[in-house]
Each structure stands twice: as C-alpha cells, then as structure tokens.
C-alpha cells in the first residue's frame, strides 16, 4: 500500500512537471488570446492536474529592467515579457534555438537574461539552482552563412569519416 501511494505521488508530480513545461513552452509560442486557448486545452487534456501559473516573476522582472538600463536598452514591457518567457524555457531546456529577423532583439534578450539571472543569484542568500541559473553560456550563430554540412556535420565523401558541424561541436562541448 505504501509503495502504491508513493507511485501515485510520483505520477502526480511528473504530470505537474509536464503541464508546467508545456505551459512554459506554449507561453513563448502562443501570444495573447492564443495562450488563453492553449491553457484551456491543457486543462481539458490534463483533467486531474491543476494547471498552475509559474512562480511570481516580480523580482525577475525588476532585475530585467535594471539589466536593460545597465545595457543602455529601453525596458519596454514587451521585451521584459519575452525575457521572462526565455527564462521559463531556459529552466526546462538544456539548449534553446531562437529564430527571427535581423535586429529583432534575439541577442539582446539573451544578454539581458544573462545579466538579470547573474544578479538574482548573486543577490540571493541561498543559491537555488531551480529558481534561477548562474551559469549561462551563449553561442550566437548565423546559420544562413553556413552550409548544411558545416552547420550540422557531414560524412567526408573520400575518407568516409564524420566531420562535426558547428552545432555538434558546441553541443558536445556543452555536455
């Protein structure tokens, strides 16, 4: 009985983690009204799991605004929201690929998040790795300037040896 109860609790915890991960990913992909519909779908699919909102982000948002000011960027609410979304995704994912037009703020979002996260960790009395992350490594690539083989890797046609691409090298070094 005790073992069965333990399994039930673990299963419930796993389901809550899955719902939280789906919500964090959905938040970045579904703006505004679409997010409300996405949350309704989550509630319908995961009937027994309470869909809960992420932890209060007030301290993170305040630190993001300070980081924007320190980096000579305007702390516009849309940017703050995107950095918060990026933070939520970074907490549940080992790597993140961000795509967008040139000059839309991709690198700025990462840079602001890196500064804000470092300040949050440095300012806290207890370093809690689940609430934020201090070690944040960023690699900026322009995949349009590389061939498919240079980016991902390819087999040399003469020697039949595998040559890692830039992404494979970065990921191998990171793990």
Tab-separated table of C-alpha atoms in Angstrom:
chain	number	residue	atom	x	y	z
A	1	UNK	CA	0.000	0.000	0.000
A	2	UNK	CA	2.737	2.421	0.954
A	3	UNK	CA	4.601	1.649	-2.285
A	4	UNK	CA	1.423	2.222	-4.289
A	5	UNK	CA	0.841	5.583	-2.581
A	6	UNK	CA	4.407	6.606	-3.330
A	7	UNK	CA	3.926	5.714	-7.008
A	8	UNK	CA	0.729	7.813	-7.127
A	9	UNK	CA	2.521	10.833	-5.647
A	10	UNK	CA	5.419	10.464	-8.087
A	11	UNK	CA	2.998	10.158	-11.010
A	12	UNK	CA	1.133	13.289	-9.893
A	13	UNK	CA	4.396	15.198	-9.568
A	14	UNK	CA	5.510	14.046	-13.024
A	15	UNK	CA	2.217	15.193	-14.535
A	16	UNK	CA	2.551	18.617	-12.879
A	17	UNK	CA	6.068	18.968	-14.294
A	18	UNK	CA	4.814	18.013	-17.763
A	19	UNK	CA	1.985	20.552	-17.574
A	20	UNK	CA	4.332	23.259	-16.325
A	21	UNK	CA	6.809	22.525	-19.138
A	22	UNK	CA	4.063	22.577	-21.765
A	23	UNK	CA	2.750	25.838	-20.355
A	24	UNK	CA	6.198	27.456	-20.398
A	25	UNK	CA	6.803	26.399	-23.991
A	26	UNK	CA	3.304	27.402	-25.030
A	27	UNK	CA	3.726	30.823	-23.465
A	28	UNK	CA	6.549	31.645	-25.857
A	29	UNK	CA	4.780	30.235	-28.915
A	30	UNK	CA	1.214	31.470	-28.338
A	31	UNK	CA	0.835	35.202	-27.678
A	32	UNK	CA	-2.182	36.838	-26.006
A	33	UNK	CA	-5.540	35.250	-26.721
A	34	UNK	CA	-3.945	32.140	-28.197
A	35	UNK	CA	-2.333	31.460	-24.813
A	36	UNK	CA	-5.737	31.535	-23.114
A	37	UNK	CA	-6.981	28.930	-25.593
A	38	UNK	CA	-3.811	26.865	-25.072
A	39	UNK	CA	-4.325	26.899	-21.282
A	40	UNK	CA	-7.937	25.789	-21.772
A	41	UNK	CA	-6.683	22.881	-23.890
A	42	UNK	CA	-4.172	21.950	-21.170
A	43	UNK	CA	-6.956	21.960	-18.579
A	44	UNK	CA	-9.091	19.726	-20.817
A	45	UNK	CA	-6.299	17.263	-21.566
A	46	UNK	CA	-4.922	17.081	-18.028
A	47	UNK	CA	-8.191	16.985	-16.063
A	48	UNK	CA	-6.696	15.623	-12.848
A	49	UNK	CA	-3.728	18.003	-12.862
A	50	UNK	CA	-4.072	21.520	-11.601
A	51	UNK	CA	-2.600	23.884	-14.186
A	52	UNK	CA	-0.712	26.363	-12.074
A	53	UNK	CA	0.970	29.577	-13.030
A	54	UNK	CA	4.738	29.903	-12.770
A	55	UNK	CA	6.187	31.395	-9.621
A	56	UNK	CA	5.925	35.121	-9.057
A	57	UNK	CA	8.228	36.834	-11.519
A	58	UNK	CA	8.251	40.291	-9.891
A	59	UNK	CA	11.865	40.061	-8.701
A	60	UNK	CA	12.964	38.676	-12.072
A	61	UNK	CA	11.136	41.448	-13.927
A	62	UNK	CA	12.678	44.117	-11.695
A	63	UNK	CA	16.139	42.684	-12.323
A	64	UNK	CA	15.426	42.530	-16.087
A	65	UNK	CA	14.504	46.217	-16.081
A	66	UNK	CA	17.719	47.051	-14.199
A	67	UNK	CA	19.737	44.960	-16.669
A	68	UNK	CA	18.108	46.760	-19.616
A	69	UNK	CA	19.032	50.125	-18.124
A	70	UNK	CA	22.598	48.967	-17.406
A	71	UNK	CA	22.942	47.762	-21.012
A	72	UNK	CA	21.524	51.054	-22.391
A	73	UNK	CA	18.339	49.353	-23.577
A	74	UNK	CA	14.811	50.595	-23.006
A	75	UNK	CA	12.947	48.296	-20.605
A	76	UNK	CA	9.817	48.083	-22.750
A	77	UNK	CA	7.215	45.704	-21.293
A	78	UNK	CA	7.162	43.584	-24.471
A	79	UNK	CA	10.900	42.936	-24.105
A	80	UNK	CA	10.566	42.215	-20.377
A	81	UNK	CA	7.823	39.683	-21.184
A	82	UNK	CA	9.993	37.976	-23.824
A	83	UNK	CA	12.947	37.751	-21.422
A	84	UNK	CA	10.680	36.228	-18.742
A	85	UNK	CA	9.431	33.693	-21.306
A	86	UNK	CA	13.018	32.930	-22.288
A	87	UNK	CA	13.835	32.401	-18.604
A	88	UNK	CA	10.981	29.916	-18.196
A	89	UNK	CA	12.100	27.992	-21.280
A	90	UNK	CA	15.748	28.038	-20.189
A	91	UNK	CA	14.775	26.470	-16.852
A	92	UNK	CA	13.272	23.415	-18.570
A	93	UNK	CA	15.522	23.050	-21.595
A	94	UNK	CA	19.228	22.314	-21.989
A	95	UNK	CA	19.511	24.262	-25.222
A	96	UNK	CA	17.448	26.886	-26.975
A	97	UNK	CA	17.383	27.885	-30.608
A	98	UNK	CA	15.909	31.311	-31.294
A	99	UNK	CA	14.979	32.340	-34.800
A	100	UNK	CA	13.931	35.734	-36.066
A	101	UNK	CA	14.701	38.558	-38.421
A	102	UNK	CA	17.925	40.511	-38.066
A	103	UNK	CA	17.663	43.258	-35.454
A	104	UNK	CA	14.529	41.920	-33.723
A	105	UNK	CA	16.258	41.581	-30.319
A	106	UNK	CA	17.262	37.912	-30.068
A	107	UNK	CA	20.765	38.555	-28.741
A	108	UNK	CA	19.557	41.422	-26.556
A	109	UNK	CA	17.032	39.134	-24.835
A	110	UNK	CA	19.725	36.572	-24.045
A	111	UNK	CA	22.172	39.234	-22.864
A	112	UNK	CA	19.579	40.854	-20.593
A	113	UNK	CA	18.596	37.460	-19.191
A	114	UNK	CA	22.220	36.577	-18.553
A	115	UNK	CA	22.776	39.825	-16.604
A	116	UNK	CA	19.490	39.582	-14.691
A	117	UNK	CA	19.980	35.921	-13.752
A	118	UNK	CA	23.508	36.578	-12.538
A	119	UNK	CA	22.325	39.474	-10.357
A	120	UNK	CA	19.467	37.407	-8.928
A	121	UNK	CA	21.786	34.566	-7.975
A	122	UNK	CA	24.445	36.934	-6.605
A	123	UNK	CA	21.835	38.793	-4.540
A	124	UNK	CA	20.174	35.739	-3.018
A	125	UNK	CA	21.294	34.339	0.300
A	126	UNK	CA	20.690	30.757	-0.844
A	127	UNK	CA	21.771	29.699	-4.311
A	128	UNK	CA	18.753	27.739	-5.510
A	129	UNK	CA	19.519	26.245	-8.935
A	130	UNK	CA	15.837	25.555	-9.595
A	131	UNK	CA	14.801	29.182	-9.206
A	132	UNK	CA	17.397	30.695	-11.495
A	133	UNK	CA	20.645	29.854	-13.183
A	134	UNK	CA	24.035	31.455	-12.770
A	135	UNK	CA	25.982	29.537	-15.385
A	136	UNK	CA	24.635	30.699	-18.717
A	137	UNK	CA	26.643	30.196	-21.919
A	138	UNK	CA	25.514	31.801	-25.153
A	139	UNK	CA	26.655	30.923	-28.671
A	140	UNK	CA	25.420	33.223	-31.418
A	141	UNK	CA	25.371	31.765	-34.926
A	142	UNK	CA	24.163	32.924	-38.295
A	143	UNK	CA	23.035	29.626	-39.826
A	144	UNK	CA	22.367	31.326	-43.161
A	145	UNK	CA	26.092	31.854	-43.632
A	146	UNK	CA	26.934	28.136	-43.265
A	147	UNK	CA	26.200	25.169	-45.460
A	148	UNK	CA	24.088	22.339	-44.069
A	149	UNK	CA	27.193	20.196	-43.573
A	150	UNK	CA	29.129	22.992	-41.864
A	151	UNK	CA	26.234	23.631	-39.517
A	152	UNK	CA	25.201	20.068	-38.562
A	153	UNK	CA	28.077	17.883	-39.757
A	154	UNK	CA	28.624	15.561	-42.689
A	155	UNK	CA	30.424	12.452	-43.891
A	156	UNK	CA	33.539	13.157	-45.954
A	157	UNK	CA	32.885	11.562	-49.349
A	158	UNK	CA	36.501	10.412	-49.837
A	159	UNK	CA	37.549	9.209	-46.377
A	160	UNK	CA	34.052	8.221	-45.158
A	161	UNK	CA	34.815	9.932	-41.831
A	162	UNK	CA	32.289	12.015	-39.975
A	163	UNK	CA	33.100	15.709	-39.548
A	164	UNK	CA	31.147	17.524	-36.850
A	165	UNK	CA	29.417	20.721	-37.780
A	166	UNK	CA	29.462	23.860	-35.657
A	167	UNK	CA	26.280	22.938	-33.747
A	168	UNK	CA	27.511	19.428	-32.992
A	169	UNK	CA	30.804	20.813	-31.688
A	170	UNK	CA	29.044	23.350	-29.452
A	171	UNK	CA	26.628	20.737	-28.063
A	172	UNK	CA	29.394	18.189	-27.487
A	173	UNK	CA	31.451	20.800	-25.643
A	174	UNK	CA	28.445	21.836	-23.528
A	175	UNK	CA	27.665	18.336	-22.275
